[in-house]
Amino acid sequence: MQKRRFVVLCLTLLLVVASSVIALAADPGFVDGRFTTTRKITVEIYDRSNPGGSTPEDNFWTDFIKKGMLEKYNVEVTFKPVPRWTEVEVINNLLAAGDAPDICVTYSFPTIQTYANMGGVTDLAPYLEEYKELLPNLWDLLGDQNIYWNRDPETGTIWAIEALLFQNKRINTFVREDWLQKLGLEEPRTMEEFENMLRAFRDNAELLLGEDADKMVPFSISFDVGWRGDHVISAFVPNDMSDRDMWVYGFDDRHLLWPNYKEGVRKLNQWYNEGLVWKDFPLYGAGDRTEDNMIKAGYVGSFIHNWDYPYRDGQEGIHANLKNLVGEDAAFIAVECFPNDAGIYRKYLSAPVDRKVFFPATNKEPLASLLYLDFISDLETRRFLQIGEEGVHHEVLPDGAVQSLPVVGEKIMNSPQNIDYTITINGLDLGDPVLTARSVALNYAGVEARFIERAYEITSNEARYGINVQVGEIKAQEGMDTALAEKRNNLLAQAIVAKPEEFDAVWDRGFNDYLRSGGQAIIDERAQKYDAMYGN
Amino acid sequence: MKPTFFLKRRSTINYLRKYWSLYLMLSIPIAYFIVFRYIPMTYIQIAFKRYSIVQSPWEMPWAGNNGFEYFIKAFQNLDFLYALKNTLLLNFLDLLIGFPAPIILALLLNELAFPRFKRFTQSVAYMPHFLSWIIIAGLAKQLLAPTTGLINVALNRLGLGPIPFLNDPTHWVFTYVFLGIWRNVGWNTIIYLAALTNINPELYEASAIDGANRWQNIWYITLPGLRPTIFTLLILSLGNILSSEFDRPFALSNPLVNSVSNVISIFVYRYGIRGLQFSLTTAVGLFQSVVCVIFLVAANALAKKFGERGIW
């Protein structure tokens, strides 16, 4: 009896000593580039619920990643699906429940900052420093710039690292090429020509749509006016806006506060009242497919959206649907028609940062999680995730360029180039810039290369890029982003549908409400901190 | 002392031995209320504390201003004030128009001569109650959208021009109230129809002998018979004057009508669940509950003063 008690005591002591050693050393379970015992991590994955898509957390691609991580590092990966269009709410709840994935991804840094202020986020700075040697691929891909992008100038904390926006592409203006031809119109190159084109679409609805003439929508936007009207509105922003103004007034991701924004919205208001804009746009919320279906059915003459929007999704996408439902020559082409006050086709693009990757405080495996990011950033891994298997997802042309093939079923990609799995990069990267550029154009199965080449070129033509300004946390912004974004959407929608003579009143009322509801406090704090850091 | 104590105890034991099965059954709902209603109430303290996702509510630090920081913040928040106003407006209209509707329908059903037709009408009137607001909002868009909605398409063809059911704030309020009635009126008649069966038929026979007509029957017999039920339901509705549904305004809302559709529950969703300001929104929720309780108590006291039974 005594003996057994002694053995138990010894074993307990041993366990206590062993666990305290583990707590002290970096991670002794990691020997020669591999964990000695299997570690488990969970990773967030967007669920887009695409028509014809596969289960995002369990499919061909997740199997590939799981197998790779297990073989290389002895880490077992589980994916946790999060609905793409309500990701912030879902992550909030998961964090509050202590149930968030070990590796989380979101587009909003202020959201992460809010989590961090509550002690919900792991500070990556010490781990990045300690394990830098083990993460060569991550550093190769992101570089110091993106990894240290969010380093707080005072405290040195890094709450999130920034994925690389490899092809800094944002949006394009698309018009129906076949309609231009039918009406004998040139591609518009100015605001006025674009406007006249819209009027021509409207006035020739019978010719263009026949029986469905009453369904004609010359220019289509959604409730997210700031995104879907961006090129028109940006043309009114003065070309000589200073970096300071761009940043201080730039916290709204649709740039509502930039100078002269109102005049751009006034233009949309004018079009709306002329019957050029989709009448019912405010009624349909995020994720609603009504507008997409109208575009696919061929009722829409032009719209502004993600730079490759009509060419996405292969057989399920707009391009293929137009060909099937309307005719062989029906297609959208990207055009450039909104010069600003300096005559420049200015596109306001972000800095080369994309999603923000962070580890919740509940993450017990910082090393395994960082190794996951390194694994995902490895050129071989991401190449496979982006282009898939030869003969299934793509074929290699004689010049080495990669041409994608339409895929259905188990091996389908739920997002273009599996962007949801390659969380450290957005945009195709084959390792060779020339090859990459050529391949991007070929990467849209069933779409002629000329459409993609055009869209690819003009989306970032004459662009102005965002700069990295780190002045520490903006307190007034905490928890306000979603409420203010909602206000912005409401203001813009209401201003556009207002009668022209009421536009100013509607705008001023909504805009003042925006400022009084927290907007002004954020502007003031940003201005003050910017000036303190960089001088006025 | 001792003997009585023992006696009491013994009788309690005997009592429990006799009725234990009833108490066992009762324990299930009581456990439900403790687990799902009372234990969560401990989280009300979040309203007085600085919320943190990683701490338990007991560990969170107290908020400023003696813990009332977030109440003050809420009343300084414009969105909350709009939401408060809208909640009161929509609930008041719901009460004003929606409350009498099932009474009228119940009276109408009661007057129907053919039992089969009555039963059929009743069933049809119940049905919308089982549709979720998301589906009703989808139907509303299909029917009422300004250019593609069926009703407006018809109006356009007739040359009458579209009615902005969903995209003009004033019209939207009426659409909102109307859809609420459409969905719930049938369901809410059940309780009145049940109350109607309790009215002594001899009263109608007597009135028939006295030569009363139908209106007089309704006015002097049916309605007074329904009075206790009406008052009970009215008191309960007044207790809900500041409570707000989420799915109904959220699903029916759009950016053009947010000036009337943003109610407290949407404020809570936007600032709390999306914006992660749980302390602020818990404070709002607590305020809402306190006002509701005050209304309930006041309405009950008032009813008692007017000689009604009240609800407790």
PDB file of C-alpha atoms in Angstrom, chain A residues 338-469:
ATOM      1  CA  PHE A 338     -14.845  58.167 -65.410  1.00  0.00           C
ATOM      2  CA  PRO A 339     -11.909  60.600 -65.469  1.00  0.00           C
ATOM      3  CA  ASN A 340     -11.521  62.899 -62.443  1.00  0.00           C
ATOM      4  CA  ASP A 341     -10.922  66.647 -62.324  1.00  0.00           C
ATOM      5  CA  ALA A 342      -7.370  66.143 -63.617  1.00  0.00           C
ATOM      6  CA  GLY A 343      -8.554  63.954 -66.464  1.00  0.00           C
ATOM      7  CA  ILE A 344      -7.097  60.854 -64.845  1.00  0.00           C
ATOM      8  CA  TYR A 345      -8.979  57.564 -64.638  1.00  0.00           C
ATOM      9  CA  ARG A 346      -8.128  57.345 -60.960  1.00  0.00           C
ATOM     10  CA  LYS A 347      -8.701  54.086 -59.095  1.00  0.00           C
ATOM     11  CA  TYR A 348      -8.309  54.186 -55.349  1.00  0.00           C
ATOM     12  CA  LEU A 349      -6.780  50.932 -54.309  1.00  0.00           C
ATOM     13  CA  SER A 350      -5.809  49.721 -50.908  1.00  0.00           C
ATOM     14  CA  ALA A 351      -2.272  49.062 -49.827  1.00  0.00           C
ATOM     15  CA  PRO A 352      -1.149  45.517 -50.748  1.00  0.00           C
ATOM     16  CA  VAL A 353      -2.872  44.078 -47.729  1.00  0.00           C
ATOM     17  CA  ASP A 354      -5.841  41.762 -47.779  1.00  0.00           C
ATOM     18  CA  ARG A 355      -7.385  39.679 -45.042  1.00  0.00           C
ATOM     19  CA  LYS A 356      -6.109  39.900 -41.503  1.00  0.00           C
ATOM     20  CA  VAL A 357      -5.097  36.641 -39.838  1.00  0.00           C
ATOM     21  CA  PHE A 358      -5.265  36.489 -36.046  1.00  0.00           C
ATOM     22  CA  PHE A 359      -5.089  33.914 -33.276  1.00  0.00           C
ATOM     23  CA  PRO A 360      -7.720  34.159 -30.535  1.00  0.00           C
ATOM     24  CA  ALA A 361      -6.442  34.077 -26.958  1.00  0.00           C
ATOM     25  CA  THR A 362      -7.850  30.563 -26.716  1.00  0.00           C
ATOM     26  CA  ASN A 363      -5.222  29.367 -29.185  1.00  0.00           C
ATOM     27  CA  LYS A 364      -3.097  26.839 -27.287  1.00  0.00           C
ATOM     28  CA  GLU A 365      -0.923  26.002 -30.281  1.00  0.00           C
ATOM     29  CA  PRO A 366       0.725  29.195 -31.506  1.00  0.00           C
ATOM     30  CA  LEU A 367       3.636  27.344 -33.081  1.00  0.00           C
ATOM     31  CA  ALA A 368       1.483  24.776 -34.842  1.00  0.00           C
ATOM     32  CA  SER A 369      -0.747  27.605 -36.059  1.00  0.00           C
ATOM     33  CA  LEU A 370       2.172  29.641 -37.365  1.00  0.00           C
ATOM     34  CA  LEU A 371       3.507  26.530 -39.083  1.00  0.00           C
ATOM     35  CA  TYR A 372       0.103  26.184 -40.708  1.00  0.00           C
ATOM     36  CA  LEU A 373       0.455  29.687 -42.103  1.00  0.00           C
ATOM     37  CA  ASP A 374       3.936  28.819 -43.277  1.00  0.00           C
ATOM     38  CA  PHE A 375       2.678  25.639 -44.920  1.00  0.00           C
ATOM     39  CA  ILE A 376      -0.125  27.544 -46.665  1.00  0.00           C
ATOM     40  CA  SER A 377       2.375  30.175 -47.822  1.00  0.00           C
ATOM     41  CA  ASP A 378       4.748  27.612 -49.334  1.00  0.00           C
ATOM     42  CA  LEU A 379       4.799  28.187 -53.088  1.00  0.00           C
ATOM     43  CA  GLU A 380       4.204  24.502 -53.809  1.00  0.00           C
ATOM     44  CA  THR A 381       1.180  24.353 -51.513  1.00  0.00           C
ATOM     45  CA  ARG A 382      -0.462  27.528 -52.666  1.00  0.00           C
ATOM     46  CA  ARG A 383       0.263  26.773 -56.298  1.00  0.00           C
ATOM     47  CA  PHE A 384      -1.628  23.531 -55.941  1.00  0.00           C
ATOM     48  CA  LEU A 385      -4.459  25.199 -54.075  1.00  0.00           C
ATOM     49  CA  GLN A 386      -4.697  27.955 -56.667  1.00  0.00           C
ATOM     50  CA  ILE A 387      -4.496  25.924 -59.870  1.00  0.00           C
ATOM     51  CA  GLY A 388      -5.199  22.361 -58.737  1.00  0.00           C
ATOM     52  CA  GLU A 389      -4.362  19.208 -60.642  1.00  0.00           C
ATOM     53  CA  GLU A 390      -3.131  19.199 -64.203  1.00  0.00           C
ATOM     54  CA  GLY A 391      -5.718  17.650 -66.453  1.00  0.00           C
ATOM     55  CA  VAL A 392      -8.481  18.217 -63.912  1.00  0.00           C
ATOM     56  CA  HIS A 393      -8.375  21.852 -62.912  1.00  0.00           C
ATOM     57  CA  HIS A 394      -5.987  23.164 -65.511  1.00  0.00           C
ATOM     58  CA  GLU A 395      -3.838  22.336 -68.469  1.00  0.00           C
ATOM     59  CA  VAL A 396      -0.414  23.725 -69.196  1.00  0.00           C
ATOM     60  CA  LEU A 397      -0.118  25.450 -72.547  1.00  0.00           C
ATOM     61  CA  PRO A 398       3.043  25.197 -74.685  1.00  0.00           C
ATOM     62  CA  ASP A 399       4.308  28.554 -73.434  1.00  0.00           C
ATOM     63  CA  GLY A 400       3.979  27.362 -69.828  1.00  0.00           C
ATOM     64  CA  ALA A 401       0.885  29.403 -69.044  1.00  0.00           C
ATOM     65  CA  VAL A 402      -1.792  27.669 -67.046  1.00  0.00           C
ATOM     66  CA  GLN A 403      -5.280  27.445 -68.463  1.00  0.00           C
ATOM     67  CA  SER A 404      -8.030  26.540 -66.035  1.00  0.00           C
ATOM     68  CA  LEU A 405     -10.670  23.958 -66.878  1.00  0.00           C
ATOM     69  CA  PRO A 406     -14.279  23.945 -65.745  1.00  0.00           C
ATOM     70  CA  VAL A 407     -14.764  21.579 -62.819  1.00  0.00           C
ATOM     71  CA  VAL A 408     -17.919  20.275 -61.248  1.00  0.00           C
ATOM     72  CA  GLY A 409     -18.419  17.870 -58.381  1.00  0.00           C
ATOM     73  CA  GLU A 410     -16.128  16.925 -55.547  1.00  0.00           C
ATOM     74  CA  LYS A 411     -13.039  18.736 -56.852  1.00  0.00           C
ATOM     75  CA  ILE A 412     -14.776  22.056 -57.489  1.00  0.00           C
ATOM     76  CA  MET A 413     -13.247  25.223 -56.052  1.00  0.00           C
ATOM     77  CA  ASN A 414     -15.709  27.127 -53.889  1.00  0.00           C
ATOM     78  CA  SER A 415     -13.929  30.422 -54.450  1.00  0.00           C
ATOM     79  CA  PRO A 416     -11.764  31.694 -57.321  1.00  0.00           C
ATOM     80  CA  GLN A 417      -8.320  30.128 -56.982  1.00  0.00           C
ATOM     81  CA  ASN A 418      -9.381  28.757 -53.614  1.00  0.00           C
ATOM     82  CA  ILE A 419      -8.866  32.169 -52.071  1.00  0.00           C
ATOM     83  CA  ASP A 420     -10.627  30.964 -48.918  1.00  0.00           C
ATOM     84  CA  TYR A 421      -7.943  28.343 -48.287  1.00  0.00           C
ATOM     85  CA  THR A 422      -4.944  30.442 -49.272  1.00  0.00           C
ATOM     86  CA  ILE A 423      -5.520  32.833 -46.421  1.00  0.00           C
ATOM     87  CA  THR A 424      -2.125  34.495 -46.705  1.00  0.00           C
ATOM     88  CA  ILE A 425      -2.455  35.516 -50.344  1.00  0.00           C
ATOM     89  CA  ASN A 426      -5.149  36.917 -52.590  1.00  0.00           C
ATOM     90  CA  GLY A 427      -4.413  36.526 -56.269  1.00  0.00           C
ATOM     91  CA  LEU A 428      -2.799  33.935 -58.497  1.00  0.00           C
ATOM     92  CA  ASP A 429       0.952  33.556 -58.045  1.00  0.00           C
ATOM     93  CA  LEU A 430       2.815  30.905 -59.997  1.00  0.00           C
ATOM     94  CA  GLY A 431       6.190  32.143 -58.870  1.00  0.00           C
ATOM     95  CA  ASP A 432       6.988  33.723 -62.260  1.00  0.00           C
ATOM     96  CA  PRO A 433       5.428  37.156 -62.917  1.00  0.00           C
ATOM     97  CA  VAL A 434       5.179  36.824 -66.697  1.00  0.00           C
ATOM     98  CA  LEU A 435       3.681  33.389 -66.507  1.00  0.00           C
ATOM     99  CA  THR A 436       1.316  34.545 -63.784  1.00  0.00           C
ATOM    100  CA  ALA A 437      -0.019  37.477 -65.775  1.00  0.00           C
ATOM    101  CA  ARG A 438      -0.563  35.300 -68.819  1.00  0.00           C
ATOM    102  CA  SER A 439      -2.245  32.635 -66.750  1.00  0.00           C
ATOM    103  CA  VAL A 440      -4.598  34.959 -64.904  1.00  0.00           C
ATOM    104  CA  ALA A 441      -6.198  35.741 -68.228  1.00  0.00           C
ATOM    105  CA  LEU A 442      -6.601  32.046 -68.923  1.00  0.00           C
ATOM    106  CA  ASN A 443      -7.840  31.264 -65.468  1.00  0.00           C
ATOM    107  CA  TYR A 444     -11.486  31.836 -66.189  1.00  0.00           C
ATOM    108  CA  ALA A 445     -12.786  28.685 -67.759  1.00  0.00           C
ATOM    109  CA  GLY A 446     -15.034  29.360 -70.723  1.00  0.00           C
ATOM    110  CA  VAL A 447     -14.242  33.081 -70.926  1.00  0.00           C
ATOM    111  CA  GLU A 448     -12.250  34.488 -73.832  1.00  0.00           C
ATOM    112  CA  ALA A 449      -8.880  35.837 -72.727  1.00  0.00           C
ATOM    113  CA  ARG A 450      -9.506  39.300 -74.169  1.00  0.00           C
ATOM    114  CA  PHE A 451     -12.217  40.018 -71.604  1.00  0.00           C
ATOM    115  CA  ILE A 452      -9.972  39.096 -68.705  1.00  0.00           C
ATOM    116  CA  GLU A 453      -6.927  40.889 -70.107  1.00  0.00           C
ATOM    117  CA  ARG A 454      -8.928  44.069 -70.462  1.00  0.00           C
ATOM    118  CA  ALA A 455     -10.439  43.833 -66.989  1.00  0.00           C
ATOM    119  CA  TYR A 456      -7.090  42.942 -65.463  1.00  0.00           C
ATOM    120  CA  GLU A 457      -5.358  45.887 -67.063  1.00  0.00           C
ATOM    121  CA  ILE A 458      -7.785  48.708 -66.433  1.00  0.00           C
ATOM    122  CA  THR A 459      -8.882  47.819 -62.933  1.00  0.00           C
ATOM    123  CA  SER A 460      -5.603  49.141 -61.552  1.00  0.00           C
ATOM    124  CA  ASN A 461      -4.774  51.593 -64.320  1.00  0.00           C
ATOM    125  CA  GLU A 462      -3.746  55.013 -62.976  1.00  0.00           C
ATOM    126  CA  ALA A 463      -4.271  53.787 -59.445  1.00  0.00           C
ATOM    127  CA  ARG A 464      -3.471  55.524 -56.198  1.00  0.00           C
ATOM    128  CA  TYR A 465      -2.561  53.147 -53.406  1.00  0.00           C
ATOM    129  CA  GLY A 466      -3.300  53.344 -49.714  1.00  0.00           C
ATOM    130  CA  ILE A 467      -0.389  53.896 -47.351  1.00  0.00           C
ATOM    131  CA  ASN A 468       0.378  52.312 -44.021  1.00  0.00           C
ATOM    132  CA  VAL A 469      -0.329  54.736 -41.215  1.00  0.00           C
TER     133      VAL A 469
END
